[in-house]
């Protein structure tokens, strides 16, 4: 390590932070950026091979399809990632051409922070949210978001199933001192990447906090979902 020397460096334009973990495959470094641009950089030189522009920050890692998996379908290998507006993308790994995109959740504060997990032709996508910032407004009815995992067909973007971390929709449980409705249970977002146990047919995720009281038993928890149907 003391003998390492800088080979190349790449500065992200229009960015103040870098939160997307790079992935290396096919002689290329794939990485997202704060302004929504996903870069494919030459592994040897750092030169840009192609870019893809999402409408919002890409803070997830970029998931790259392996050659063996790509050989099972027509076309080039794909790369997958999510953005701050909770949209999932599949892009050609060699050209950057969009294959499909899918809105993972309709909640206005939904986002994707954990990297999707690819397994056997299915992309498993964790959904989190930024609703806690909206709740700072005393007039905001907190809260309505529920964490979720989606199973999408990796090659068409078709939704196979969606499972929530909180099974029931929030309902009114009280009022604040200024008369704003309190809705619960809510929250339990999934900030991390799903871990897949193919032998048992299960995926595991960790959840965050509830956004409103009373809390339920699936916040700050480890949850296992069945791969085939999300149960």
JSON list of N, CA and C in Angstrom, two decimals, residues 150-189:
[
{"chain": "A", "resi": 150, "resn": "UNK", "atom": "N", "xyz": [-39.81, -4.43, -4.16]},
{"chain": "A", "resi": 150, "resn": "UNK", "atom": "CA", "xyz": [-40.45, -4.83, -5.41]},
{"chain": "A", "resi": 150, "resn": "UNK", "atom": "C", "xyz": [-39.62, -5.90, -6.09]},
{"chain": "A", "resi": 151, "resn": "UNK", "atom": "N", "xyz": [-40.32, -6.80, -6.79]},
{"chain": "A", "resi": 151, "resn": "UNK", "atom": "CA", "xyz": [-39.66, -7.78, -7.64]},
{"chain": "A", "resi": 151, "resn": "UNK", "atom": "C", "xyz": [-40.02, -7.44, -9.08]},
{"chain": "A", "resi": 152, "resn": "UNK", "atom": "N", "xyz": [-39.03, -7.00, -9.86]},
{"chain": "A", "resi": 152, "resn": "UNK", "atom": "CA", "xyz": [-39.26, -6.60, -11.25]},
{"chain": "A", "resi": 152, "resn": "UNK", "atom": "C", "xyz": [-38.58, -7.59, -12.19]},
{"chain": "A", "resi": 153, "resn": "UNK", "atom": "N", "xyz": [-39.25, -7.88, -13.30]},
{"chain": "A", "resi": 153, "resn": "UNK", "atom": "CA", "xyz": [-38.59, -8.66, -14.34]},
{"chain": "A", "resi": 153, "resn": "UNK", "atom": "C", "xyz": [-37.39, -7.87, -14.84]},
{"chain": "A", "resi": 154, "resn": "UNK", "atom": "N", "xyz": [-36.22, -8.47, -14.79]},
{"chain": "A", "resi": 154, "resn": "UNK", "atom": "CA", "xyz": [-34.99, -7.73, -15.10]},
{"chain": "A", "resi": 154, "resn": "UNK", "atom": "C", "xyz": [-34.91, -7.28, -16.55]},
{"chain": "A", "resi": 155, "resn": "UNK", "atom": "N", "xyz": [-35.67, -7.91, -17.44]},
{"chain": "A", "resi": 155, "resn": "UNK", "atom": "CA", "xyz": [-35.52, -7.62, -18.86]},
{"chain": "A", "resi": 155, "resn": "UNK", "atom": "C", "xyz": [-36.67, -6.83, -19.46]},
{"chain": "A", "resi": 156, "resn": "UNK", "atom": "N", "xyz": [-37.78, -6.73, -18.72]},
{"chain": "A", "resi": 156, "resn": "UNK", "atom": "CA", "xyz": [-38.91, -5.95, -19.22]},
{"chain": "A", "resi": 156, "resn": "UNK", "atom": "C", "xyz": [-39.33, -4.85, -18.26]},
{"chain": "A", "resi": 157, "resn": "UNK", "atom": "N", "xyz": [-38.91, -4.96, -17.00]},
{"chain": "A", "resi": 157, "resn": "UNK", "atom": "CA", "xyz": [-39.35, -4.00, -15.99]},
{"chain": "A", "resi": 157, "resn": "UNK", "atom": "C", "xyz": [-40.73, -4.28, -15.44]},
{"chain": "A", "resi": 158, "resn": "UNK", "atom": "N", "xyz": [-41.35, -5.40, -15.82]},
{"chain": "A", "resi": 158, "resn": "UNK", "atom": "CA", "xyz": [-42.68, -5.75, -15.34]},
{"chain": "A", "resi": 158, "resn": "UNK", "atom": "C", "xyz": [-42.65, -6.04, -13.84]},
{"chain": "A", "resi": 159, "resn": "UNK", "atom": "N", "xyz": [-43.65, -5.51, -13.14]},
{"chain": "A", "resi": 159, "resn": "UNK", "atom": "CA", "xyz": [-43.72, -5.72, -11.70]},
{"chain": "A", "resi": 159, "resn": "UNK", "atom": "C", "xyz": [-44.31, -7.09, -11.40]},
{"chain": "A", "resi": 160, "resn": "UNK", "atom": "N", "xyz": [-43.53, -7.96, -10.77]},
{"chain": "A", "resi": 160, "resn": "UNK", "atom": "CA", "xyz": [-44.00, -9.30, -10.42]},
{"chain": "A", "resi": 160, "resn": "UNK", "atom": "C", "xyz": [-44.70, -9.31, -9.07]},
{"chain": "A", "resi": 161, "resn": "UNK", "atom": "N", "xyz": [-44.17, -8.57, -8.10]},
{"chain": "A", "resi": 161, "resn": "UNK", "atom": "CA", "xyz": [-44.87, -8.38, -6.83]},
{"chain": "A", "resi": 161, "resn": "UNK", "atom": "C", "xyz": [-44.27, -7.21, -6.07]},
{"chain": "A", "resi": 162, "resn": "UNK", "atom": "N", "xyz": [-45.05, -6.72, -5.12]},
{"chain": "A", "resi": 162, "resn": "UNK", "atom": "CA", "xyz": [-44.60, -5.65, -4.23]},
{"chain": "A", "resi": 162, "resn": "UNK", "atom": "C", "xyz": [-45.04, -5.98, -2.82]},
{"chain": "A", "resi": 163, "resn": "UNK", "atom": "N", "xyz": [-44.11, -5.95, -1.88]},
{"chain": "A", "resi": 163, "resn": "UNK", "atom": "CA", "xyz": [-44.40, -6.28, -0.49]},
{"chain": "A", "resi": 163, "resn": "UNK", "atom": "C", "xyz": [-44.04, -5.09, 0.40]},
{"chain": "A", "resi": 164, "resn": "UNK", "atom": "N", "xyz": [-44.94, -4.74, 1.31]},
{"chain": "A", "resi": 164, "resn": "UNK", "atom": "CA", "xyz": [-44.72, -3.61, 2.21]},
{"chain": "A", "resi": 164, "resn": "UNK", "atom": "C", "xyz": [-44.14, -4.08, 3.54]},
{"chain": "A", "resi": 165, "resn": "UNK", "atom": "N", "xyz": [-43.34, -3.23, 4.15]},
{"chain": "A", "resi": 165, "resn": "UNK", "atom": "CA", "xyz": [-42.81, -3.54, 5.48]},
{"chain": "A", "resi": 165, "resn": "UNK", "atom": "C", "xyz": [-43.87, -3.34, 6.55]},
{"chain": "A", "resi": 166, "resn": "UNK", "atom": "N", "xyz": [-44.89, -2.54, 6.26]},
{"chain": "A", "resi": 166, "resn": "UNK", "atom": "CA", "xyz": [-46.04, -2.38, 7.14]},
{"chain": "A", "resi": 166, "resn": "UNK", "atom": "C", "xyz": [-47.26, -2.87, 6.38]},
{"chain": "A", "resi": 167, "resn": "UNK", "atom": "N", "xyz": [-47.85, -3.98, 6.76]},
{"chain": "A", "resi": 167, "resn": "UNK", "atom": "CA", "xyz": [-48.91, -4.59, 5.95]},
{"chain": "A", "resi": 167, "resn": "UNK", "atom": "C", "xyz": [-50.15, -3.73, 5.76]},
{"chain": "A", "resi": 168, "resn": "UNK", "atom": "N", "xyz": [-50.53, -2.95, 6.78]},
{"chain": "A", "resi": 168, "resn": "UNK", "atom": "CA", "xyz": [-51.77, -2.18, 6.71]},
{"chain": "A", "resi": 168, "resn": "UNK", "atom": "C", "xyz": [-51.48, -0.71, 6.42]},
{"chain": "A", "resi": 169, "resn": "UNK", "atom": "N", "xyz": [-52.38, -0.08, 5.69]},
{"chain": "A", "resi": 169, "resn": "UNK", "atom": "CA", "xyz": [-52.23, 1.35, 5.39]},
{"chain": "A", "resi": 169, "resn": "UNK", "atom": "C", "xyz": [-52.41, 2.19, 6.66]},
{"chain": "A", "resi": 170, "resn": "UNK", "atom": "N", "xyz": [-51.71, 3.32, 6.78]},
{"chain": "A", "resi": 170, "resn": "UNK", "atom": "CA", "xyz": [-51.86, 4.17, 7.97]},
{"chain": "A", "resi": 170, "resn": "UNK", "atom": "C", "xyz": [-53.29, 4.69, 8.11]},
{"chain": "A", "resi": 171, "resn": "UNK", "atom": "N", "xyz": [-53.71, 4.88, 9.35]},
{"chain": "A", "resi": 171, "resn": "UNK", "atom": "CA", "xyz": [-55.03, 5.44, 9.65]},
{"chain": "A", "resi": 171, "resn": "UNK", "atom": "C", "xyz": [-54.88, 6.52, 10.72]},
{"chain": "A", "resi": 172, "resn": "UNK", "atom": "N", "xyz": [-55.91, 7.33, 10.87]},
{"chain": "A", "resi": 172, "resn": "UNK", "atom": "CA", "xyz": [-55.86, 8.40, 11.86]},
{"chain": "A", "resi": 172, "resn": "UNK", "atom": "C", "xyz": [-55.86, 7.82, 13.27]},
{"chain": "A", "resi": 173, "resn": "UNK", "atom": "N", "xyz": [-54.87, 8.26, 14.07]},
{"chain": "A", "resi": 173, "resn": "UNK", "atom": "CA", "xyz": [-54.78, 7.79, 15.45]},
{"chain": "A", "resi": 173, "resn": "UNK", "atom": "C", "xyz": [-54.85, 8.93, 16.46]},
{"chain": "A", "resi": 174, "resn": "UNK", "atom": "N", "xyz": [-54.96, 10.16, 15.97]},
{"chain": "A", "resi": 174, "resn": "UNK", "atom": "CA", "xyz": [-55.03, 11.30, 16.86]},
{"chain": "A", "resi": 174, "resn": "UNK", "atom": "C", "xyz": [-54.81, 12.60, 16.13]},
{"chain": "A", "resi": 175, "resn": "UNK", "atom": "N", "xyz": [-54.68, 13.68, 16.89]},
{"chain": "A", "resi": 175, "resn": "UNK", "atom": "CA", "xyz": [-54.44, 15.01, 16.34]},
{"chain": "A", "resi": 175, "resn": "UNK", "atom": "C", "xyz": [-53.32, 15.68, 17.11]},
{"chain": "A", "resi": 176, "resn": "UNK", "atom": "N", "xyz": [-52.59, 16.55, 16.42]},
{"chain": "A", "resi": 176, "resn": "UNK", "atom": "CA", "xyz": [-51.55, 17.33, 17.08]},
{"chain": "A", "resi": 176, "resn": "UNK", "atom": "C", "xyz": [-52.19, 18.52, 17.80]},
{"chain": "A", "resi": 177, "resn": "UNK", "atom": "N", "xyz": [-51.36, 19.27, 18.50]},
{"chain": "A", "resi": 177, "resn": "UNK", "atom": "CA", "xyz": [-51.87, 20.43, 19.24]},
{"chain": "A", "resi": 177, "resn": "UNK", "atom": "C", "xyz": [-52.44, 21.50, 18.33]},
{"chain": "A", "resi": 178, "resn": "UNK", "atom": "N", "xyz": [-52.03, 21.48, 17.06]},
{"chain": "A", "resi": 178, "resn": "UNK", "atom": "CA", "xyz": [-52.58, 22.46, 16.11]},
{"chain": "A", "resi": 178, "resn": "UNK", "atom": "C", "xyz": [-53.69, 21.86, 15.26]},
{"chain": "A", "resi": 179, "resn": "UNK", "atom": "N", "xyz": [-54.09, 20.63, 15.59]},
{"chain": "A", "resi": 179, "resn": "UNK", "atom": "CA", "xyz": [-55.23, 20.03, 14.92]},
{"chain": "A", "resi": 179, "resn": "UNK", "atom": "C", "xyz": [-54.92, 19.20, 13.70]},
{"chain": "A", "resi": 180, "resn": "UNK", "atom": "N", "xyz": [-53.63, 18.98, 13.40]},
{"chain": "A", "resi": 180, "resn": "UNK", "atom": "CA", "xyz": [-53.25, 18.18, 12.24]},
{"chain": "A", "resi": 180, "resn": "UNK", "atom": "C", "xyz": [-53.41, 16.70, 12.55]},
{"chain": "A", "resi": 181, "resn": "UNK", "atom": "N", "xyz": [-53.94, 15.96, 11.59]},
{"chain": "A", "resi": 181, "resn": "UNK", "atom": "CA", "xyz": [-54.14, 14.54, 11.82]},
{"chain": "A", "resi": 181, "resn": "UNK", "atom": "C", "xyz": [-52.80, 13.80, 11.97]},
{"chain": "A", "resi": 182, "resn": "UNK", "atom": "N", "xyz": [-52.76, 12.82, 12.86]},
{"chain": "A", "resi": 182, "resn": "UNK", "atom": "CA", "xyz": [-51.63, 11.92, 13.02]},
{"chain": "A", "resi": 182, "resn": "UNK", "atom": "C", "xyz": [-52.04, 10.58, 12.42]},
{"chain": "A", "resi": 183, "resn": "UNK", "atom": "N", "xyz": [-51.22, 10.09, 11.47]},
{"chain": "A", "resi": 183, "resn": "UNK", "atom": "CA", "xyz": [-51.51, 8.84, 10.78]},
{"chain": "A", "resi": 183, "resn": "UNK", "atom": "C", "xyz": [-50.44, 7.80, 11.13]},
{"chain": "A", "resi": 184, "resn": "UNK", "atom": "N", "xyz": [-50.89, 6.59, 11.45]},
{"chain": "A", "resi": 184, "resn": "UNK", "atom": "CA", "xyz": [-49.95, 5.55, 11.86]},
{"chain": "A", "resi": 184, "resn": "UNK", "atom": "C", "xyz": [-50.58, 4.16, 11.62]},
{"chain": "A", "resi": 185, "resn": "UNK", "atom": "N", "xyz": [-49.72, 3.11, 11.55]},
{"chain": "A", "resi": 185, "resn": "UNK", "atom": "CA", "xyz": [-48.26, 3.15, 11.57]},
{"chain": "A", "resi": 185, "resn": "UNK", "atom": "C", "xyz": [-47.71, 3.56, 10.21]},
{"chain": "A", "resi": 186, "resn": "UNK", "atom": "N", "xyz": [-46.53, 4.13, 10.22]},
{"chain": "A", "resi": 186, "resn": "UNK", "atom": "CA", "xyz": [-45.91, 4.58, 8.98]},
{"chain": "A", "resi": 186, "resn": "UNK", "atom": "C", "xyz": [-44.39, 4.41, 9.09]},
{"chain": "A", "resi": 187, "resn": "UNK", "atom": "N", "xyz": [-43.73, 4.57, 7.96]},
{"chain": "A", "resi": 187, "resn": "UNK", "atom": "CA", "xyz": [-42.27, 4.49, 7.94]},
{"chain": "A", "resi": 187, "resn": "UNK", "atom": "C", "xyz": [-41.75, 3.10, 7.65]},
{"chain": "A", "resi": 188, "resn": "UNK", "atom": "N", "xyz": [-40.83, 2.64, 8.51]},
{"chain": "A", "resi": 188, "resn": "UNK", "atom": "CA", "xyz": [-40.11, 1.38, 8.29]},
{"chain": "A", "resi": 188, "resn": "UNK", "atom": "C", "xyz": [-39.51, 1.32, 6.88]},
{"chain": "A", "resi": 189, "resn": "UNK", "atom": "N", "xyz": [-38.78, 2.38, 6.48]},
{"chain": "A", "resi": 189, "resn": "UNK", "atom": "CA", "xyz": [-38.17, 2.40, 5.14]},
{"chain": "A", "resi": 189, "resn": "UNK", "atom": "C", "xyz": [-37.03, 1.40, 5.04]}
]
